[in-house]
Each structure stands twice: as C-alpha cells, then as structure tokens.
Amino acid sequence: MKKGTKAAALVLAMTMAMSFLTACGGDADKEAKTASTEATADTAGTETADEGQTGTVATKTEGVLTFGTNAEFPPFEFVSGSGVIDQYDGIDIAIAKQIAEENGMTAAIENMEFASLLIALENGQIDAAIAGMTVMEDRKESADFTIPYYTATQVMIVKEDSDIAAAADMADKKICVVEGYTGEVCVNEMGYPYEAFKKGTEAVMELVNGKCDVVVIDSATAQKYVNDNEGLKIVEDASAFESEEYAIAVKKGNTELLDMLNSAIEAKLADGTISELGAKYTEEITAE
Ligand code: ARG
C-alpha cells in the first residue's frame, strides 16, 4: 500500500507535468487533483534517481540558498513588517527558510518581477525560484521544476452583484489579469480581450473602482483580495480552469539542488508541514 502510494505519487507527478500544456481548458485533472492531496503519505528519500543530499550543494553564495520570488502574491509571498526572512513572509518564504536551514544553509530572498524569475535562474542570480509558480510546459523549457507542493486553480473575482457565473460570461466583459501569470495565459487562450497589470493589487483596484468587471487570478490569492476589499466575491468554473500545480524552479540541469529540494518537499508534504503552513497563512488572511 505504501509502496503503491509512492509509485502513484511519482506517476501522478509525471502525468500532471505532461498534462500542463497550459493551466486552462477542461477538467481532465479533476481526479488527479484529488489523488494528489492523498499521494503524499510516504516519507522516504527523493524520488529521483540520484542519491546525493550531502548538505554540500553548490550555491551562488557559499552557505546561502538564494531564492528569487515576487512578493506580490499573498498568502505565498508578501512584504510584511515581521517577515520570516527579512521583510518577506508567506507560505513559500517559510518553506524556503526551512529548506535552507535543514540543509545547513541560510536562506536569502531576492524580490523581483515575476517575469524575471526564470531569467534570473539562467543567469545564476538566484539558486531557485519559489513564487507560487505553476508548472507549465513552456516554463519547463527554461527551468527544471521540483515535485509540486500545492494545487491551485484560476478563479474569477467579481463585484458581489455581478452576473458573471461562469467563464463564458466574461465574453462581453472587461477582464483584468496580471502580466505573465497563468490567469493571463488562460484568458488569452479563451480568446477574450483583457488588460494586464503588473500586480494583483492593481488589477483588483481596477475592479473595485468599477473600471473592469472581472479579475482572473489564482484561488488562494483571490481569497486574500476578496477578504481585503468590500463587495467582492469569487466565482469558480472548474470546467474552464484546470487545476494547476506550484513547484520550485531551478536552473536547467542543476540536479543536485533539484534533488535536495525534492527530498525536502516530499518530507514536508508527508509530515504535514506544508498543509500546516497553508492553514496558518490562510487563517492569518481570514482573520484580517
Ligand atoms: N501561479 C501563477 C503563475 O505561475 C501566478 C504566480 C504569481 N506568483 C508571484 N509570486 N507573483 O503564473
């Protein structure tokens, strides 16, 4: 049973990776989504073939694991007066810190535009990108991704009195997205015109001010914006938006670091650390 679970997790991770040509269009991943939350029961080492977690992974700066992020994506990463790494806080930041420390390193955060993260990896400016980043085929061409650690979906944020009840209702509406996010990819693929903003908060302000009708963005982040702003609600459409998986990205070919990160994520999925962090940071959001 345990063995089966582990094998299932591996097959699942591969199946999901292959199915993410985009993050949109259809509900083919519904079953996989359910399985993915269950397929984490086995702890043992890395799934990958290589052996070496020696704690001596080569990094940009010796003894420091430098993570790139875009701290505009609560609850995964945001700027806070009392962050866990410098002024940065969130689920991803807490994971980054733990992984570094468990491997005898300190964690550093480099905050940048979301669209710059994969370039920063290629340049060696950062060791890894942790940014609620959805695994997508085209991204896999420029970076390697760990096993997924979180399942999300795109949702629509609308005004409470909106008549948008499904993705198709966006057809004649003004749509706002965030530049380079999977939400933009999805809306683009649906063939609807849209306006893209640099930050989620900017898109949401546009909605609050009545200048657009709907913001398409990741589910947990949407929930944060709905909690923070009066008069908004979330509309889901599982037949239009597939589930997507967040993973950490490393420079292509950096299997040493990838293995280390995979072992860490696997252990944190198995022992409940990641779901605890998820609950902690979503409760903080709800409590606000
Ligand atoms: N999951 C979406 C994507 O991969 C949005 C991620 C945005 N993350 C961020 N840290 N700003 O495109």
mmCIF file with all atom_site columns, C-alpha atoms and ligand atoms in Angstrom, residues 69-70 72-73 77 114 131-134 139 180-182 218 244 246, ligand 1:
data_model
loop_
_atom_site.group_PDB
_atom_site.id
_atom_site.type_symbol
_atom_site.label_atom_id
_atom_site.label_alt_id
_atom_site.label_comp_id
_atom_site.label_asym_id
_atom_site.label_entity_id
_atom_site.label_seq_id
_atom_site.pdbx_PDB_ins_code
_atom_site.Cartn_x
_atom_site.Cartn_y
_atom_site.Cartn_z
_atom_site.occupancy
_atom_site.B_iso_or_equiv
_atom_site.pdbx_formal_charge
_atom_site.auth_seq_id
_atom_site.auth_comp_id
_atom_site.auth_asym_id
_atom_site.auth_atom_id
_atom_site.pdbx_PDB_model_num
ATOM   1  C CA . THR A 1 69  ? 10.434 35.473 -5.640  1.00 0.00 ? 69  THR A CA 1
ATOM   2  C CA . ASN A 1 70  ? 7.896  38.142 -6.492  1.00 0.00 ? 70  ASN A CA 1
ATOM   3  C CA . GLU A 1 72  ? 3.125  40.330 -4.573  1.00 0.00 ? 72  GLU A CA 1
ATOM   4  C CA . PHE A 1 73  ? 1.284  37.079 -4.135  1.00 0.00 ? 73  PHE A CA 1
ATOM   5  C CA . GLU A 1 77  ? 4.793  35.695 -0.584  1.00 0.00 ? 77  GLU A CA 1
ATOM   6  C CA . PHE A 1 114 ? 7.599  37.571 -11.666 1.00 0.00 ? 114 PHE A CA 1
ATOM   7  C CA . ALA A 1 131 ? 6.878  32.073 -6.218  1.00 0.00 ? 131 ALA A CA 1
ATOM   8  C CA . GLY A 1 132 ? 3.644  30.105 -6.331  1.00 0.00 ? 132 GLY A CA 1
ATOM   9  C CA . MET A 1 133 ? 4.905  29.259 -9.767  1.00 0.00 ? 133 MET A CA 1
ATOM   10 C CA . THR A 1 134 ? 2.715  26.979 -11.826 1.00 0.00 ? 134 THR A CA 1
ATOM   11 C CA . ARG A 1 139 ? 8.425  27.196 -18.457 1.00 0.00 ? 139 ARG A CA 1
ATOM   12 C CA . GLY A 1 180 ? 2.746  36.749 -17.094 1.00 0.00 ? 180 GLY A CA 1
ATOM   13 C CA . TYR A 1 181 ? 0.552  34.865 -14.623 1.00 0.00 ? 181 TYR A CA 1
ATOM   14 C CA . THR A 1 182 ? -1.308 31.745 -15.684 1.00 0.00 ? 182 THR A CA 1
ATOM   15 C CA . ASP A 1 218 ? -5.032 32.073 -8.583  1.00 0.00 ? 218 ASP A CA 1
ATOM   16 C CA . GLU A 1 244 ? -2.510 23.755 -11.581 1.00 0.00 ? 244 GLU A CA 1
ATOM   17 C CA . TYR A 1 246 ? 3.015  25.050 -7.846  1.00 0.00 ? 246 TYR A CA 1
HETATM 18 N N1 . ARG B 2 .   ? 0.581  30.674 -10.350 1.00 0.00 ? 1   ARG B N1 1
HETATM 19 C C1 . ARG B 2 .   ? 0.661  31.763 -11.253 1.00 0.00 ? 1   ARG B C1 1
HETATM 20 C C2 . ARG B 2 .   ? 1.740  31.537 -12.265 1.00 0.00 ? 1   ARG B C2 1
HETATM 21 O O1 . ARG B 2 .   ? 2.570  30.708 -12.109 1.00 0.00 ? 1   ARG B O1 1
HETATM 22 C C3 . ARG B 2 .   ? 0.900  33.092 -10.571 1.00 0.00 ? 1   ARG B C3 1
HETATM 23 C C4 . ARG B 2 .   ? 2.125  33.127 -9.724  1.00 0.00 ? 1   ARG B C4 1
HETATM 24 C C5 . ARG B 2 .   ? 2.456  34.521 -9.247  1.00 0.00 ? 1   ARG B C5 1
HETATM 25 N N2 . ARG B 2 .   ? 3.453  34.480 -8.244  1.00 0.00 ? 1   ARG B N2 1
HETATM 26 C C6 . ARG B 2 .   ? 4.040  35.551 -7.681  1.00 0.00 ? 1   ARG B C6 1
HETATM 27 N N3 . ARG B 2 .   ? 4.901  35.327 -6.707  1.00 0.00 ? 1   ARG B N3 1
HETATM 28 N N4 . ARG B 2 .   ? 3.759  36.752 -8.077  1.00 0.00 ? 1   ARG B N4 1
HETATM 29 O O2 . ARG B 2 .   ? 1.784  32.199 -13.257 1.00 0.00 ? 1   ARG B O2 1
#
